[in-house]
Short mmCIF file of C-alpha atoms and ligand atoms in Angstrom, two decimals:
data_model
loop_
_atom_site.label_atom_id
_atom_site.label_comp_id
_atom_site.label_asym_id
_atom_site.label_seq_id
_atom_site.Cartn_x
_atom_site.Cartn_y
_atom_site.Cartn_z
CA MET A 1 -4.78 38.64 42.27
CA LEU A 2 -2.96 41.79 42.21
CA GLY A 3 0.08 40.19 41.62
CA THR A 4 -1.23 38.64 38.68
CA ARG A 5 -2.59 41.59 37.20
CA ALA A 6 0.69 43.60 37.56
CA ALA A 7 2.56 40.65 35.79
CA ARG A 8 -0.11 40.61 33.00
CA THR A 9 0.34 44.38 32.65
CA GLY A 10 4.16 44.08 32.48
CA ARG A 11 3.82 41.21 29.86
CA PHE A 12 1.71 43.76 27.73
CA LEU A 13 4.21 46.33 28.23
CA TRP A 14 6.67 44.27 26.93
CA SER A 15 4.88 43.30 24.03
CA ALA A 16 3.93 46.92 23.17
CA TRP A 17 7.75 47.39 23.07
CA ALA A 18 7.92 44.71 20.38
CA GLY A 19 4.97 46.36 18.53
CA MET A 20 7.30 49.49 18.49
CA ALA A 21 9.98 47.50 16.74
CA GLY A 22 7.07 46.42 14.26
CA LEU A 23 5.89 50.08 13.59
CA SER A 24 9.68 51.28 13.43
CA VAL A 25 10.00 49.04 10.32
CA PHE A 26 6.98 50.71 8.67
CA ALA A 27 8.08 54.12 9.50
CA ALA A 28 11.29 53.29 7.80
CA ILE A 29 9.60 52.41 4.60
CA TRP A 30 7.28 55.34 5.05
CA GLN A 31 10.84 57.20 4.98
CA LEU A 32 11.76 55.80 1.95
CA GLY A 33 8.94 56.65 0.18
CA HIS A 34 9.28 60.22 1.36
CA GLU A 35 12.77 60.42 -0.21
CA THR A 36 11.56 59.03 -3.57
CA TYR A 37 8.53 61.35 -3.99
CA GLY A 38 9.40 64.07 -1.99
CA SER A 39 7.34 65.94 0.67
CA PHE A 40 4.39 67.21 -1.32
CA ILE A 41 3.38 63.77 -1.97
CA LEU A 42 4.40 62.15 1.44
CA PRO A 43 5.91 64.23 4.21
CA ALA A 44 8.65 62.38 6.26
CA PRO A 45 7.51 60.48 9.53
CA ALA A 46 9.03 62.61 11.76
CA GLU A 47 7.48 65.91 9.64
CA THR A 48 3.72 64.29 10.17
CA LEU A 49 5.00 63.48 13.87
CA VAL A 50 5.68 67.08 14.37
CA SER A 51 2.40 68.17 12.60
CA MET A 52 0.58 66.08 14.94
CA VAL A 53 2.12 67.16 18.17
CA GLY A 54 0.97 70.67 16.79
CA LEU A 55 -2.47 69.57 16.24
CA LEU A 56 -2.64 68.17 19.75
CA ALA A 57 -1.46 71.58 21.01
CA ASP A 58 -4.66 73.29 20.44
CA PRO A 59 -7.41 71.99 22.50
CA GLU A 60 -10.31 72.59 19.86
CA ASN A 61 -8.35 69.70 18.26
CA TRP A 62 -8.88 67.33 21.12
CA ARG A 63 -12.76 68.26 21.08
CA LEU A 64 -12.78 67.23 17.63
CA ILE A 65 -11.21 63.94 18.28
CA GLY A 66 -13.59 63.67 21.16
CA VAL A 67 -16.60 64.14 19.24
CA THR A 68 -15.45 61.45 16.90
CA ALA A 69 -14.62 59.19 19.46
CA ALA A 70 -17.90 59.76 21.18
CA ARG A 71 -19.78 59.31 17.93
CA ALA A 72 -17.94 55.90 17.14
CA LEU A 73 -18.44 54.83 20.77
CA VAL A 74 -22.20 55.20 20.68
CA GLY A 75 -22.41 53.31 17.54
CA PHE A 76 -19.94 50.52 18.62
CA SER A 77 -22.55 50.27 21.99
CA ALA A 78 -25.40 50.15 19.96
CA ALA A 79 -24.11 47.42 17.75
CA ALA A 80 -22.66 45.51 20.55
CA LEU A 81 -26.09 45.59 22.64
CA PHE A 82 -28.24 44.78 19.45
CA GLY A 83 -26.05 42.29 17.98
CA THR A 84 -24.97 40.52 21.08
CA ALA A 85 -28.80 40.39 22.10
CA ALA A 86 -29.82 39.03 18.26
CA GLY A 87 -26.99 36.46 18.36
CA VAL A 88 -27.79 35.15 21.60
CA LEU A 89 -31.22 34.59 20.34
CA ALA A 90 -30.14 33.15 17.08
CA GLY A 91 -27.69 30.84 18.55
CA TYR A 92 -30.23 29.39 20.87
CA HIS A 93 -33.01 29.12 18.04
CA PRO A 94 -31.62 27.41 14.72
CA ALA A 95 -35.14 28.71 13.15
CA ILE A 96 -34.05 32.46 14.07
CA MET A 97 -30.58 31.83 12.93
CA ARG A 98 -31.94 30.37 9.18
CA LEU A 99 -34.07 33.66 8.95
CA ALA A 100 -31.24 36.05 10.12
CA ARG A 101 -28.32 34.63 8.13
CA PRO A 102 -29.70 36.31 4.79
CA GLN A 103 -29.94 39.59 6.59
CA ILE A 104 -26.46 39.29 7.72
CA THR A 105 -25.47 38.46 4.50
CA LEU A 106 -27.09 41.56 2.86
CA LEU A 107 -25.92 43.87 5.76
CA LEU A 108 -22.35 42.88 5.10
CA GLY A 109 -22.94 43.06 1.41
CA VAL A 110 -24.14 46.61 1.57
CA PRO A 111 -21.16 49.16 0.94
CA PRO A 112 -20.63 51.61 4.16
CA ILE A 113 -20.87 54.31 1.73
CA ALA A 114 -24.41 53.40 0.84
CA TRP A 115 -25.52 53.37 4.24
CA ILE A 116 -23.75 56.91 4.75
CA VAL A 117 -26.34 57.96 1.72
CA LEU A 118 -29.26 56.67 3.50
CA MET A 119 -28.45 57.70 6.83
CA MET A 120 -28.22 61.42 5.32
CA ILE A 121 -31.45 61.05 3.75
CA TRP A 122 -32.84 59.90 7.00
CA PHE A 123 -31.17 61.47 9.67
CA GLY A 124 -29.43 64.58 8.18
CA ASN A 125 -26.02 65.68 8.35
CA GLY A 126 -25.58 65.40 12.22
CA ALA A 127 -23.87 62.89 14.63
CA GLY A 128 -26.95 60.85 14.26
CA THR A 129 -26.02 59.87 10.85
CA VAL A 130 -22.28 59.28 12.19
CA ALA A 131 -23.44 56.94 14.86
CA ALA A 132 -25.78 54.92 13.00
CA THR A 133 -23.49 54.52 10.09
CA ALA A 134 -20.89 53.17 12.71
CA ALA A 135 -23.66 50.89 14.32
CA VAL A 136 -24.50 49.46 11.35
CA ALA A 137 -21.14 48.72 9.82
CA GLY A 138 -20.32 46.82 13.32
CA LEU A 139 -23.55 45.19 13.94
CA PRO A 140 -23.09 41.88 11.62
CA VAL A 141 -19.59 41.14 12.85
CA VAL A 142 -21.05 41.26 16.69
CA PHE A 143 -24.15 39.18 15.46
CA ILE A 144 -22.04 36.13 13.99
CA GLY A 145 -19.54 36.36 17.02
CA ALA A 146 -22.44 35.99 19.61
CA ALA A 147 -24.46 33.31 17.55
CA GLU A 148 -21.42 31.26 16.93
CA GLY A 149 -20.22 31.54 20.77
CA ILE A 150 -23.76 30.17 21.62
CA ALA A 151 -24.20 27.47 19.32
CA GLY A 152 -20.71 26.11 20.17
CA ARG A 153 -21.28 26.20 23.75
CA ASP A 154 -20.34 23.21 25.92
CA ARG A 155 -24.06 21.62 26.47
CA GLY A 156 -22.90 19.58 29.39
CA LEU A 157 -22.39 22.81 31.39
CA ASP A 158 -26.14 23.52 30.41
CA ASP A 159 -27.14 20.21 32.07
CA MET A 160 -24.98 20.50 34.97
CA SER A 161 -26.45 23.67 36.15
CA ARG A 162 -29.77 22.23 35.71
CA ALA A 163 -28.96 19.68 37.92
CA VAL A 164 -27.52 22.04 40.56
CA GLY A 165 -30.87 23.81 40.50
CA LEU A 166 -30.34 27.09 38.46
CA GLY A 167 -33.16 28.44 36.36
CA PRO A 168 -33.10 29.81 32.98
CA ILE A 169 -32.15 32.95 33.44
CA SER A 170 -29.19 32.24 36.02
CA ARG A 171 -28.14 29.66 33.17
CA LEU A 172 -27.97 32.25 30.54
CA VAL A 173 -25.74 34.81 32.45
CA ARG A 174 -23.85 32.45 34.32
CA ILE A 175 -22.88 29.83 31.85
CA ALA A 176 -23.63 30.90 28.30
CA LEU A 177 -22.61 34.45 28.05
CA ARG A 178 -19.79 33.35 30.13
CA GLN A 179 -18.74 30.83 27.42
CA ILE A 180 -19.46 33.37 24.27
CA LEU A 181 -16.86 35.90 25.49
CA GLN A 182 -14.21 33.88 23.63
CA SER A 183 -15.70 34.48 20.51
CA LEU A 184 -17.67 37.68 21.30
CA PHE A 185 -14.25 39.57 22.28
CA PRO A 186 -12.54 39.32 18.81
CA ALA A 187 -15.67 40.38 17.18
CA LEU A 188 -15.93 43.23 19.42
CA THR A 189 -12.52 44.19 18.70
CA MET A 190 -13.19 44.30 15.09
CA ALA A 191 -16.60 46.18 15.37
CA LEU A 192 -14.69 48.78 17.43
CA GLY A 193 -12.28 49.36 14.72
CA THR A 194 -15.13 49.42 11.95
CA ALA A 195 -17.31 51.93 14.12
CA PHE A 196 -14.23 54.33 13.94
CA LYS A 197 -13.39 54.03 10.46
CA ALA A 198 -17.20 54.22 9.57
CA SER A 199 -17.49 57.38 11.81
CA ILE A 200 -14.60 59.24 10.21
CA MET A 201 -15.77 58.14 6.64
CA ALA A 202 -19.29 59.21 7.65
CA GLU A 203 -17.91 62.69 9.05
CA LEU A 204 -16.14 63.18 5.90
CA LEU A 205 -19.00 62.43 3.51
CA ALA A 206 -21.46 64.34 5.61
CA ASN A 207 -19.34 67.02 6.60
CA ALA A 208 -20.34 66.68 10.09
CA GLY A 209 -17.49 67.87 11.87
CA GLY A 210 -14.85 65.88 13.93
CA VAL A 211 -12.04 64.46 12.74
CA GLY A 212 -13.85 63.52 9.24
CA ALA A 213 -14.37 67.23 8.60
CA GLU A 214 -10.73 67.97 9.28
CA LEU A 215 -9.78 65.34 6.60
CA ALA A 216 -12.01 67.00 4.26
CA SER A 217 -10.66 70.30 4.52
CA ALA A 218 -7.15 69.13 4.56
CA ARG A 219 -7.76 67.23 1.11
CA ALA A 220 -9.30 70.98 0.05
CA ASN A 221 -6.15 72.60 1.02
CA LEU A 222 -3.93 69.76 -0.69
CA ASP A 223 -2.28 69.44 2.62
CA VAL A 224 -0.92 65.91 2.92
CA ALA A 225 0.78 66.53 6.40
CA ALA A 226 -2.28 67.73 7.89
CA ALA A 227 -4.14 64.70 6.77
CA LEU A 228 -1.35 62.29 7.50
CA ALA A 229 -1.12 63.88 11.16
CA TRP A 230 -5.27 63.48 11.38
CA ILE A 231 -4.95 59.83 10.27
CA LEU A 232 -2.13 59.15 12.69
CA LEU A 233 -4.35 60.90 15.42
CA SER A 234 -7.62 58.80 14.63
CA VAL A 235 -5.42 55.30 14.73
CA ALA A 236 -4.05 56.79 17.95
CA SER A 237 -7.45 57.37 19.46
CA LEU A 238 -8.79 53.86 18.21
CA ILE A 239 -5.70 51.99 19.99
CA ALA A 240 -6.15 54.08 22.98
CA VAL A 241 -9.85 52.85 23.54
CA GLU A 242 -8.94 49.37 22.44
CA TYR A 243 -6.40 48.88 24.74
CA GLY A 244 -7.73 51.50 27.45
CA LEU A 245 -11.27 49.81 27.50
CA LEU A 246 -11.48 46.53 25.79
CA GLN A 247 -8.57 44.56 26.41
CA PRO A 248 -8.38 45.12 29.90
CA VAL A 249 -11.95 43.71 30.25
CA ARG A 250 -11.18 40.82 28.16
CA ALA A 251 -7.94 39.86 30.04
CA GLU A 252 -9.97 40.26 33.25
CA ALA A 253 -12.66 37.86 32.06
CA GLU A 254 -10.28 35.54 30.23
CA ALA A 255 -7.61 35.21 33.14
CA TRP A 256 -8.22 31.58 33.40
CA ARG A 257 -6.79 30.84 29.87
CA GLU A 258 -3.59 32.70 30.99
CA SER A 259 -3.16 30.20 34.12
CA ALA A 260 -4.57 27.29 31.80
CA ARG A 261 -1.40 27.50 29.16
CA PRO A 262 1.58 25.33 29.88
CA TRP A 263 4.43 26.77 31.23
CA GLY A 264 6.97 28.63 29.11
CA VAL A 265 4.27 29.44 26.57
CA LYS A 266 3.52 32.53 28.08
CA ARG A 267 2.91 35.10 25.27
CA MET B 1 -40.90 4.26 51.35
CA THR B 2 -39.86 4.54 47.76
CA VAL B 3 -38.20 7.98 47.01
CA LEU B 4 -37.75 7.42 43.05
CA GLN B 5 -39.96 5.09 40.89
CA LEU B 6 -39.48 4.91 37.14
CA GLU B 7 -42.35 3.19 35.24
CA GLN B 8 -42.36 1.97 31.64
CA ILE B 9 -39.76 4.63 30.45
CA GLY B 10 -39.08 4.57 26.80
CA HIS B 11 -36.57 6.97 25.02
CA ALA B 12 -35.57 7.50 21.27
CA PHE B 13 -33.19 9.46 19.72
CA LEU B 14 -33.68 11.00 16.37
CA GLY B 15 -36.00 7.85 16.01
CA ARG B 16 -33.71 5.28 17.18
CA THR B 17 -34.93 3.76 20.56
CA VAL B 18 -32.29 3.71 23.27
CA LEU B 19 -34.69 2.70 26.44
CA ASP B 20 -38.17 0.86 26.26
CA GLY B 21 -40.14 -0.56 29.02
CA ILE B 22 -37.85 0.28 32.12
CA ASP B 23 -39.21 0.19 35.68
CA LEU B 24 -36.94 0.88 38.61
CA ALA B 25 -37.58 1.70 42.14
CA VAL B 26 -35.18 3.00 44.74
CA LYS B 27 -36.43 3.16 48.47
CA ALA B 28 -35.17 5.64 51.04
CA GLY B 29 -32.02 4.99 52.47
CA GLU B 30 -30.89 2.63 49.81
CA MET B 31 -28.42 2.70 47.05
CA VAL B 32 -29.44 0.84 43.80
CA ALA B 33 -26.58 0.09 41.50
CA LEU B 34 -27.32 0.02 37.65
CA VAL B 35 -24.94 -2.15 35.52
CA GLY B 36 -25.47 -2.83 31.82
CA PRO B 37 -22.61 -2.74 28.84
CA SER B 38 -21.84 0.07 27.27
CA GLY B 39 -24.42 1.88 25.00
CA SER B 40 -27.31 0.18 26.56
CA GLY B 41 -28.46 3.63 27.55
CA LYS B 42 -27.67 3.71 31.34
CA SER B 43 -26.39 7.45 31.32
CA THR B 44 -29.65 8.17 29.11
CA LEU B 45 -31.74 6.65 31.93
CA ALA B 46 -29.83 8.65 34.63
CA HIS B 47 -30.67 11.87 32.86
CA ILE B 48 -34.21 11.06 32.63
CA ALA B 49 -34.70 10.13 36.02
CA ALA B 50 -33.10 13.27 36.99
CA GLY B 51 -35.23 15.30 34.86
CA LEU B 52 -32.48 16.40 32.63
CA LEU B 53 -34.17 15.00 29.54
CA ASP B 54 -37.92 14.46 28.74
CA PRO B 55 -38.64 10.75 28.09
CA ARG B 56 -41.00 9.79 25.10
CA ARG B 57 -42.75 7.29 27.27
CA GLY B 58 -43.43 6.62 30.78
CA ARG B 59 -43.79 8.49 34.25
CA ILE B 60 -41.43 9.33 37.06
CA TYR B 61 -42.31 9.70 40.74
CA ARG B 62 -39.99 11.47 42.99
CA SER B 63 -40.38 11.99 46.56
CA TYR B 64 -36.81 13.16 47.89
CA ARG B 65 -36.12 16.80 48.99
CA HIS B 66 -33.64 17.65 46.22
CA HIS B 67 -30.98 15.74 44.31
CA GLY B 68 -27.13 15.89 43.19
CA VAL B 69 -25.89 14.67 39.88
CA ILE B 70 -22.50 13.19 39.33
CA PHE B 71 -21.70 12.95 35.43
CA GLN B 72 -19.64 10.76 33.71
CA GLU B 73 -17.58 13.62 32.62
CA PRO B 74 -16.56 16.28 35.30
CA ARG B 75 -18.33 19.09 33.53
CA LEU B 76 -16.52 21.84 35.52
CA MET B 77 -16.48 25.53 34.51
CA PRO B 78 -13.31 26.03 32.99
CA TRP B 79 -13.21 29.75 33.90
CA ALA B 80 -13.73 29.23 37.74
CA THR B 81 -11.42 27.70 40.16
CA ALA B 82 -11.98 24.44 41.98
CA ALA B 83 -13.35 26.25 44.99
CA ASP B 84 -15.89 28.40 42.80
CA ASN B 85 -16.77 25.13 40.90
CA ILE B 86 -17.50 23.23 44.09
CA ALA B 87 -19.51 26.11 45.57
CA PHE B 88 -21.61 26.26 42.43
CA GLY B 89 -23.11 23.49 43.83
CA LEU B 90 -24.78 25.69 46.63
CA VAL B 91 -25.87 28.45 43.90
CA ALA B 92 -29.50 27.85 44.17
CA HIS B 93 -29.35 27.21 48.08
CA SER B 94 -27.33 29.70 49.93
CA ARG B 95 -26.00 33.34 48.91
CA LYS B 96 -22.45 33.65 48.49
CA GLY B 97 -21.51 36.19 51.09
CA CYS B 98 -22.64 34.18 54.07
CA PRO B 99 -19.79 33.31 56.55
CA ILE B 100 -20.15 29.58 56.28
CA PHE B 101 -19.69 29.52 52.71
CA ARG B 102 -16.03 29.17 52.46
CA THR B 103 -15.91 26.37 55.38
CA ARG B 104 -18.56 24.45 53.73
CA VAL B 105 -16.63 24.42 50.64
CA GLU B 106 -13.32 23.60 52.39
CA ASP B 107 -15.02 20.58 54.00
CA ALA B 108 -16.46 19.27 50.94
CA ALA B 109 -13.02 19.45 49.24
CA ALA B 110 -11.47 17.57 52.52
CA ARG B 111 -14.23 14.94 52.21
CA VAL B 112 -13.08 14.33 48.57
CA ALA B 113 -9.52 14.16 49.47
CA LEU B 114 -8.57 17.65 47.69
CA GLU B 115 -5.82 19.34 49.33
CA PRO B 116 -6.42 23.29 50.08
CA ALA B 117 -3.60 24.36 47.82
CA ASP B 118 -5.63 22.78 44.86
CA LEU B 119 -8.70 24.72 45.77
CA ALA B 120 -7.26 28.06 43.73
CA LYS B 121 -6.46 26.32 40.56
CA PHE B 122 -8.32 26.29 37.52
CA PRO B 123 -9.90 22.60 36.09
CA ALA B 124 -7.07 22.96 33.18
CA GLN B 125 -4.52 22.74 35.92
CA LEU B 126 -5.81 19.70 37.68
CA SER B 127 -5.36 16.03 37.03
CA GLY B 128 -8.42 13.78 35.47
CA GLY B 129 -8.87 12.36 38.87
CA MET B 130 -8.72 15.84 40.75
CA ARG B 131 -11.28 17.08 38.32
CA GLN B 132 -13.84 14.42 39.02
CA ARG B 133 -13.36 14.77 42.76
CA VAL B 134 -14.13 18.37 42.44
CA ALA B 135 -17.25 17.32 40.44
CA ILE B 136 -18.29 14.97 43.37
CA ALA B 137 -17.51 17.69 46.11
CA ARG B 138 -20.08 19.90 43.86
CA ALA B 139 -22.69 17.47 43.91
CA LEU B 140 -22.45 16.39 47.34
CA ILE B 141 -22.04 19.86 49.10
CA ALA B 142 -25.58 21.16 49.00
CA GLU B 143 -26.34 17.85 51.28
CA PRO B 144 -29.03 16.44 48.40
CA ASP B 145 -30.67 13.20 50.03
CA PHE B 146 -30.60 11.44 46.57
CA VAL B 147 -27.71 11.43 44.38
CA PHE B 148 -27.39 9.88 40.59
CA PHE B 149 -24.05 8.77 40.05
CA ASP B 150 -22.99 7.92 36.69
CA GLU B 151 -19.96 5.84 36.52
CA PRO B 152 -18.18 8.83 38.69
CA PHE B 153 -14.96 6.96 39.89
CA THR B 154 -13.76 5.49 36.44
CA ALA B 155 -11.26 8.04 35.99
CA LEU B 156 -9.53 7.49 39.49
CA ASP B 157 -6.92 5.09 40.83
CA VAL B 158 -7.72 1.86 42.61
CA ALA B 159 -6.71 3.65 46.03
CA LEU B 160 -8.93 6.77 45.68
CA LYS B 161 -11.52 4.77 44.10
CA ARG B 162 -11.74 2.89 47.54
CA ARG B 163 -11.94 5.97 49.52
CA MET B 164 -14.77 7.73 47.31
CA GLN B 165 -16.44 4.41 47.52
CA ASP B 166 -16.29 4.59 51.27
CA ILE B 167 -17.22 7.98 51.30
CA VAL B 168 -20.61 7.07 49.53
CA ILE B 169 -21.01 3.93 52.04
CA ASP B 170 -20.82 6.10 55.04
CA THR B 171 -22.82 8.94 53.52
CA VAL B 172 -25.68 6.34 52.92
CA ALA B 173 -25.31 4.70 56.04
CA GLY B 174 -24.76 7.99 58.52
CA SER B 175 -27.44 10.49 56.75
CA GLY B 176 -29.78 8.21 55.05
CA LEU B 177 -28.92 9.25 51.47
CA SER B 178 -30.49 7.13 48.59
CA GLY B 179 -29.09 7.02 45.13
CA LEU B 180 -28.97 5.49 41.95
CA PHE B 181 -25.12 4.23 41.14
CA ILE B 182 -24.57 3.43 37.45
CA THR B 183 -21.31 1.24 37.10
CA HIS B 184 -19.75 -1.27 34.79
CA ASP B 185 -17.51 -2.71 37.52
CA LEU B 186 -19.54 -5.20 38.95
CA SER B 187 -17.50 -5.49 42.40
CA GLU B 188 -18.18 -1.81 42.96
CA ALA B 189 -21.76 -2.20 42.67
CA VAL B 190 -21.36 -5.49 45.04
CA ARG B 191 -18.94 -3.17 47.61
CA ILE B 192 -21.59 -0.12 47.63
CA ALA B 193 -25.14 -1.27 46.59
CA HIS B 194 -27.85 -2.78 48.37
CA HIS B 195 -29.54 -3.83 45.48
CA ILE B 196 -28.08 -4.72 41.77
CA VAL B 197 -30.35 -4.03 38.53
CA VAL B 198 -28.95 -4.93 35.14
CA LEU B 199 -30.13 -3.09 32.03
CA ASP B 200 -30.97 -5.28 29.01
CA SER B 201 -27.91 -4.90 26.55
CA HIS B 202 -30.25 -3.32 24.14
CA GLY B 203 -32.14 -1.16 26.93
CA ARG B 204 -35.35 -3.22 26.22
CA GLY B 205 -36.40 -3.34 29.73
CA VAL B 206 -34.63 -4.70 33.03
CA ALA B 207 -33.01 -7.88 32.73
CA GLY B 208 -33.39 -8.44 36.45
CA GLY B 209 -32.35 -7.45 39.73
CA ARG B 210 -30.25 -9.05 42.42
CA SER B 211 -30.05 -7.96 46.13
CA VAL B 212 -26.64 -8.00 47.80
CA PRO B 213 -26.55 -9.99 51.25
CA SER B 214 -25.61 -7.77 54.55
CA SER B 215 -25.57 -4.03 54.36
CA PRO B 216 -22.67 -2.07 52.32
CA GLY B 217 -20.53 -0.90 55.42
CA GLU B 218 -20.22 -4.54 56.84
CA ARG B 219 -18.72 -6.20 53.58
CA ASP B 220 -15.22 -7.14 53.69
CA ASP B 221 -12.98 -7.43 50.42
CA ARG B 222 -13.00 -11.00 50.76
CA MET B 223 -16.76 -11.10 50.55
CA VAL B 224 -17.16 -8.58 47.61
CA PHE B 225 -14.69 -10.50 45.36
CA GLU B 226 -16.42 -14.01 46.12
CA THR B 227 -19.88 -12.34 45.52
CA ALA B 228 -18.83 -10.51 42.24
CA HIS B 229 -17.03 -13.55 41.05
CA ALA B 230 -20.09 -15.99 42.00
CA PHE B 231 -22.37 -13.47 40.23
CA LEU B 232 -20.12 -13.16 37.24
CA THR B 233 -19.44 -17.23 36.69
CA GLU B 234 -22.69 -18.82 37.78
CA ASP B 235 -25.46 -15.92 37.32
CA ARG B 236 -27.04 -16.06 33.70
CA LEU B 237 -28.07 -12.49 34.60
CA PHE B 238 -24.43 -10.85 34.65
CA ALA B 239 -23.55 -12.65 31.33
CA HIS B 240 -23.82 -9.51 29.36
CA VAL B 241 -21.74 -7.46 32.20
CA ASN B 242 -19.19 -9.92 31.66
CA ASP B 243 -19.06 -9.56 27.83
CA TYR B 244 -18.43 -5.87 28.23
CA ASN B 245 -15.77 -6.40 30.41
CA GLU B 246 -14.00 -8.62 27.93
CA ARG B 247 -14.59 -6.00 25.25
CA SER B 248 -13.19 -3.26 27.09
CA ILE B 249 -9.88 -5.00 27.72
CA THR B 250 -9.36 -5.63 24.08
N1 ADP C 1 -27.71 13.25 22.46
C1 ADP C 1 -27.77 12.07 21.86
N2 ADP C 1 -28.23 11.92 20.53
C2 ADP C 1 -28.18 10.51 20.04
N3 ADP C 1 -28.05 9.72 20.60
C3 ADP C 1 -27.65 9.34 21.69
C4 ADP C 1 -27.73 10.89 22.31
N4 ADP C 1 -26.79 10.03 23.66
C5 ADP C 1 -26.78 8.96 23.68
N5 ADP C 1 -27.22 8.58 22.43
C6 ADP C 1 -27.02 7.11 22.09
O1 ADP C 1 -27.69 6.46 22.93
C7 ADP C 1 -27.32 4.92 23.41
C8 ADP C 1 -27.02 5.09 24.94
O2 ADP C 1 -26.21 5.86 25.23
P1 ADP C 1 -25.54 6.06 26.89
O3 ADP C 1 -26.89 6.38 27.52
O4 ADP C 1 -24.71 6.97 26.70
O5 ADP C 1 -25.14 4.51 27.12
P2 ADP C 1 -24.18 4.29 28.42
O6 ADP C 1 -24.35 5.16 29.33
O7 ADP C 1 -24.72 3.01 28.88
O8 ADP C 1 -22.85 3.65 28.17
C9 ADP C 1 -25.85 5.09 22.45
O9 ADP C 1 -26.02 3.97 21.29
C10 ADP C 1 -25.79 6.82 22.07
O10 ADP C 1 -25.18 6.50 20.81
MG1 MG C 2 -22.65 6.40 30.18
#
């Protein structure tokens, strides 16, 4: 078991290496843009990295990133919890699904900026507004992921576990929830990204501190280097949360898929 | 003593009648084979008898302790190893932590000729026959006193099929197991059952039943072959079963 885990980590690091190659292409295009338009419009990638390292030297900035990440995670957790619960319910009951579908379309259709305005009126300019915006932004994706997972489950396994003598709660936990992971995880990954983006946007508009407020002040000072550095930092913190938290859980739960794949098709 | 009795069972899917007026009884220590053409509602009847499906009409009386079900498909959990799938048969009966747990899983696997090395594999890494054997082990590990078999050995090759049939015969003779064994293979029915029941080809009641002479453990290959042949050629009751076999070849 430990061996397969080590192998998985090794493969992951290898693919991270490949990801670096992709990023360097991006950096090259960025560099090209810098050389065309100059430092004022678009600072060079190297310059941005330097100012990002400069930001990281200040512990106060670490605290700001922590504040934003915490708000995003609170919103994400709420979305994950409520979205999954509602999605499972709707997956089991087509009637609830029919009632919920229009609400989901509605939620998806309302632009996040409108939510921020509403939340600011309801919760004021604080952490509550930011977290609530993140939650609302992530909710529909999680709901759809969970509902699709339940609706597309293998009903044969339900009958099987009933025949083995399992009660409804155990069946839900051991059979149904286990099966929805496949469609739930991509949804959770997306909701996490959305939560980060929505948090920063809410912070910027509500001037609620965190990374968003720093971005706002960078804009006020026309400090493009600082703005880019903060953007880089927020992307980095999202990546850290996703690959430090979400993906390991997923890899653990979906280990069987890895071994089910034919030989030589490991990615 | 009757351990399972079905009375006037009827069922319809989306308004289309699949089963109607089915009467069937299984006595303690008796293996009843149910034969009938494909689509005649055998699986539906097994699901109803096992309590997995509520019939539209009729009554079911059960007086066994607890049953096991072997489905037509293996129905394994793809995320669990063969060992965990077999152990799933015990979830409702004992704790996973108890020490005899592992040995029980290994014993159940050995009974269906699964090697210890296969126990760590996931279903996707097993052959079709191995998957079905895992499913059989899962149903038998909790030592049920009644088993529903829904064409369980169709995916197995001839040698393994014989071995599995012998396990069923031995368990019935040794531990007083009763069961309902659904099959479309008449010689299989003749080999392991005390009594054969033929379902009407449209599920309209039971067409009839025949007892097989002597008891399952005592029948040799020749007797099985001749009895099945005699049923097929001389007994009007089995005409439809023969129909089905001919159709399945083409
Ligand atoms: N869940 C279902 N919904 C609708 N029709 C079904 C369902 N299950 C079985 N049937 C129909 O019921 C009939 C009997 O099926 P089944 O019991 O599987 O037959 P057998 O096992 O004898 O081959 C078939 O015509 C099949 O199409
Ligand atoms: Mg069937």
